[in-house]
Amino acid sequence: QVQLVESGGGMVQAGGSLNLACAASGSFFRVYVMGWYRQAPEKQRELVATISSGGSPNYADSVKGRFTISRDNSKNTVSLQMNSLKPEDTAVYYCNAILDTTPFTRRDYWGQGTQVTVSS
């Protein structure tokens, strides 16, 4: 019943910006940590940024100062503003959320991914 839908990916030149958005929908009681992960071709998935339900962000060192994560708890959305993009940021970006689908069940959920391509 729960799904995460990402949007905002695309192709940009180095130095450009993109804004990714993710919306959680379906049946759940509470959304806890939300975040963004990415996976480059033939590489393992890595954490980009997370944000707690209280709005406390954490960033991978590689994106600090360039990316900003935010969330709207009333809308169950999380966004990632990506500035000063580099070719090494090229990857499929996945939205992640930890949520309670029932008062007794907490699980990780993942979006389908959105492609970000940064040309040099």
mmCIF file with all atom_site columns, N, CA, C and O in Angstrom, residues 1-4 23-29 31 97 99-101 108-110:
data_model
loop_
_atom_site.group_PDB
_atom_site.id
_atom_site.type_symbol
_atom_site.label_atom_id
_atom_site.label_alt_id
_atom_site.label_comp_id
_atom_site.label_asym_id
_atom_site.label_entity_id
_atom_site.label_seq_id
_atom_site.pdbx_PDB_ins_code
_atom_site.Cartn_x
_atom_site.Cartn_y
_atom_site.Cartn_z
_atom_site.occupancy
_atom_site.B_iso_or_equiv
_atom_site.pdbx_formal_charge
_atom_site.auth_seq_id
_atom_site.auth_comp_id
_atom_site.auth_asym_id
_atom_site.auth_atom_id
_atom_site.pdbx_PDB_model_num
ATOM 1  N N  . GLN A 1 1   ? 0.809  -1.214 0.000  1.00 0.00 ? 1   GLN A N  1
ATOM 2  C CA . GLN A 1 1   ? 0.000  0.000  0.000  1.00 0.00 ? 1   GLN A CA 1
ATOM 3  C C  . GLN A 1 1   ? 0.846  1.270  0.000  1.00 0.00 ? 1   GLN A C  1
ATOM 4  O O  . GLN A 1 1   ? 0.366  2.334  -0.424 1.00 0.00 ? 1   GLN A O  1
ATOM 5  N N  . VAL A 1 2   ? 2.073  1.178  0.496  1.00 0.00 ? 2   VAL A N  1
ATOM 6  C CA . VAL A 1 2   ? 2.946  2.334  0.587  1.00 0.00 ? 2   VAL A CA 1
ATOM 7  C C  . VAL A 1 2   ? 3.795  2.436  -0.671 1.00 0.00 ? 2   VAL A C  1
ATOM 8  O O  . VAL A 1 2   ? 4.306  1.437  -1.177 1.00 0.00 ? 2   VAL A O  1
ATOM 9  N N  . GLN A 1 3   ? 3.939  3.634  -1.162 1.00 0.00 ? 3   GLN A N  1
ATOM 10 C CA . GLN A 1 3   ? 4.862  3.859  -2.252 1.00 0.00 ? 3   GLN A CA 1
ATOM 11 C C  . GLN A 1 3   ? 5.539  5.212  -2.105 1.00 0.00 ? 3   GLN A C  1
ATOM 12 O O  . GLN A 1 3   ? 4.967  6.153  -1.553 1.00 0.00 ? 3   GLN A O  1
ATOM 13 N N  . LEU A 1 4   ? 6.763  5.267  -2.588 1.00 0.00 ? 4   LEU A N  1
ATOM 14 C CA . LEU A 1 4   ? 7.532  6.493  -2.647 1.00 0.00 ? 4   LEU A CA 1
ATOM 15 C C  . LEU A 1 4   ? 7.769  6.813  -4.114 1.00 0.00 ? 4   LEU A C  1
ATOM 16 O O  . LEU A 1 4   ? 8.253  5.962  -4.861 1.00 0.00 ? 4   LEU A O  1
ATOM 17 N N  . ALA A 1 23  ? 7.535  11.850 -2.640 1.00 0.00 ? 23  ALA A N  1
ATOM 18 C CA . ALA A 1 23  ? 6.301  11.863 -1.874 1.00 0.00 ? 23  ALA A CA 1
ATOM 19 C C  . ALA A 1 23  ? 5.940  10.452 -1.445 1.00 0.00 ? 23  ALA A C  1
ATOM 20 O O  . ALA A 1 23  ? 5.941  9.530  -2.266 1.00 0.00 ? 23  ALA A O  1
ATOM 21 N N  . ALA A 1 24  ? 5.658  10.300 -0.177 1.00 0.00 ? 24  ALA A N  1
ATOM 22 C CA . ALA A 1 24  ? 5.194  9.030  0.357  1.00 0.00 ? 24  ALA A CA 1
ATOM 23 C C  . ALA A 1 24  ? 3.674  9.019  0.365  1.00 0.00 ? 24  ALA A C  1
ATOM 24 O O  . ALA A 1 24  ? 3.039  9.978  0.808  1.00 0.00 ? 24  ALA A O  1
ATOM 25 N N  . SER A 1 25  ? 3.123  7.946  -0.122 1.00 0.00 ? 25  SER A N  1
ATOM 26 C CA . SER A 1 25  ? 1.673  7.822  -0.141 1.00 0.00 ? 25  SER A CA 1
ATOM 27 C C  . SER A 1 25  ? 1.275  6.406  0.239  1.00 0.00 ? 25  SER A C  1
ATOM 28 O O  . SER A 1 25  ? 2.076  5.481  0.177  1.00 0.00 ? 25  SER A O  1
ATOM 29 N N  . GLY A 1 26  ? 0.041  6.256  0.630  1.00 0.00 ? 26  GLY A N  1
ATOM 30 C CA . GLY A 1 26  ? -0.464 4.965  1.019  1.00 0.00 ? 26  GLY A CA 1
ATOM 31 C C  . GLY A 1 26  ? -0.924 4.957  2.463  1.00 0.00 ? 26  GLY A C  1
ATOM 32 O O  . GLY A 1 26  ? -1.283 5.995  3.021  1.00 0.00 ? 26  GLY A O  1
ATOM 33 N N  . SER A 1 27  ? -0.882 3.784  3.045  1.00 0.00 ? 27  SER A N  1
ATOM 34 C CA . SER A 1 27  ? -1.372 3.601  4.404  1.00 0.00 ? 27  SER A CA 1
ATOM 35 C C  . SER A 1 27  ? -0.203 3.469  5.368  1.00 0.00 ? 27  SER A C  1
ATOM 36 O O  . SER A 1 27  ? 0.555  2.495  5.315  1.00 0.00 ? 27  SER A O  1
ATOM 37 N N  . PHE A 1 28  ? -0.050 4.436  6.240  1.00 0.00 ? 28  PHE A N  1
ATOM 38 C CA . PHE A 1 28  ? 0.971  4.382  7.273  1.00 0.00 ? 28  PHE A CA 1
ATOM 39 C C  . PHE A 1 28  ? 0.604  5.346  8.389  1.00 0.00 ? 28  PHE A C  1
ATOM 40 O O  . PHE A 1 28  ? -0.188 6.269  8.190  1.00 0.00 ? 28  PHE A O  1
ATOM 41 N N  . PHE A 1 29  ? 1.227  5.126  9.535  1.00 0.00 ? 29  PHE A N  1
ATOM 42 C CA . PHE A 1 29  ? 0.919  5.929  10.703 1.00 0.00 ? 29  PHE A CA 1
ATOM 43 C C  . PHE A 1 29  ? 1.899  7.068  10.917 1.00 0.00 ? 29  PHE A C  1
ATOM 44 O O  . PHE A 1 29  ? 1.510  8.150  11.355 1.00 0.00 ? 29  PHE A O  1
ATOM 45 N N  . VAL A 1 31  ? 5.941  8.671  9.484  1.00 0.00 ? 31  VAL A N  1
ATOM 46 C CA . VAL A 1 31  ? 7.186  8.612  8.731  1.00 0.00 ? 31  VAL A CA 1
ATOM 47 C C  . VAL A 1 31  ? 8.308  9.106  9.635  1.00 0.00 ? 31  VAL A C  1
ATOM 48 O O  . VAL A 1 31  ? 8.197  10.188 10.218 1.00 0.00 ? 31  VAL A O  1
ATOM 49 N N  . ALA A 1 97  ? 12.478 5.924  2.987  1.00 0.00 ? 97  ALA A N  1
ATOM 50 C CA . ALA A 1 97  ? 11.746 6.346  4.167  1.00 0.00 ? 97  ALA A CA 1
ATOM 51 C C  . ALA A 1 97  ? 11.585 5.185  5.122  1.00 0.00 ? 97  ALA A C  1
ATOM 52 O O  . ALA A 1 97  ? 11.350 4.047  4.700  1.00 0.00 ? 97  ALA A O  1
ATOM 53 N N  . LEU A 1 99  ? 9.166  4.022  8.037  1.00 0.00 ? 99  LEU A N  1
ATOM 54 C CA . LEU A 1 99  ? 7.844  4.385  8.507  1.00 0.00 ? 99  LEU A CA 1
ATOM 55 C C  . LEU A 1 99  ? 7.131  3.218  9.160  1.00 0.00 ? 99  LEU A C  1
ATOM 56 O O  . LEU A 1 99  ? 7.502  2.064  8.980  1.00 0.00 ? 99  LEU A O  1
ATOM 57 N N  . ASP A 1 100 ? 6.133  3.577  9.938  1.00 0.00 ? 100 ASP A N  1
ATOM 58 C CA . ASP A 1 100 ? 5.265  2.592  10.567 1.00 0.00 ? 100 ASP A CA 1
ATOM 59 C C  . ASP A 1 100 ? 4.044  2.404  9.689  1.00 0.00 ? 100 ASP A C  1
ATOM 60 O O  . ASP A 1 100 ? 3.261  3.337  9.495  1.00 0.00 ? 100 ASP A O  1
ATOM 61 N N  . THR A 1 101 ? 3.875  1.210  9.168  1.00 0.00 ? 101 THR A N  1
ATOM 62 C CA . THR A 1 101 ? 2.677  0.914  8.405  1.00 0.00 ? 101 THR A CA 1
ATOM 63 C C  . THR A 1 101 ? 1.522  0.542  9.323  1.00 0.00 ? 101 THR A C  1
ATOM 64 O O  . THR A 1 101 ? 0.356  0.671  8.941  1.00 0.00 ? 101 THR A O  1
ATOM 65 N N  . ASP A 1 108 ? 11.633 -0.156 6.159  1.00 0.00 ? 108 ASP A N  1
ATOM 66 C CA . ASP A 1 108 ? 12.233 0.685  5.132  1.00 0.00 ? 108 ASP A CA 1
ATOM 67 C C  . ASP A 1 108 ? 11.451 0.559  3.830  1.00 0.00 ? 108 ASP A C  1
ATOM 68 O O  . ASP A 1 108 ? 11.064 -0.541 3.430  1.00 0.00 ? 108 ASP A O  1
ATOM 69 N N  . TYR A 1 109 ? 11.270 1.685  3.167  1.00 0.00 ? 109 TYR A N  1
ATOM 70 C CA . TYR A 1 109 ? 10.656 1.692  1.853  1.00 0.00 ? 109 TYR A CA 1
ATOM 71 C C  . TYR A 1 109 ? 11.527 2.484  0.898  1.00 0.00 ? 109 TYR A C  1
ATOM 72 O O  . TYR A 1 109 ? 12.215 3.432  1.293  1.00 0.00 ? 109 TYR A O  1
ATOM 73 N N  . TRP A 1 110 ? 11.469 2.091  -0.360 1.00 0.00 ? 110 TRP A N  1
ATOM 74 C CA . TRP A 1 110 ? 12.308 2.691  -1.383 1.00 0.00 ? 110 TRP A CA 1
ATOM 75 C C  . TRP A 1 110 ? 11.483 3.110  -2.584 1.00 0.00 ? 110 TRP A C  1
ATOM 76 O O  . TRP A 1 110 ? 10.527 2.443  -2.971 1.00 0.00 ? 110 TRP A O  1
#
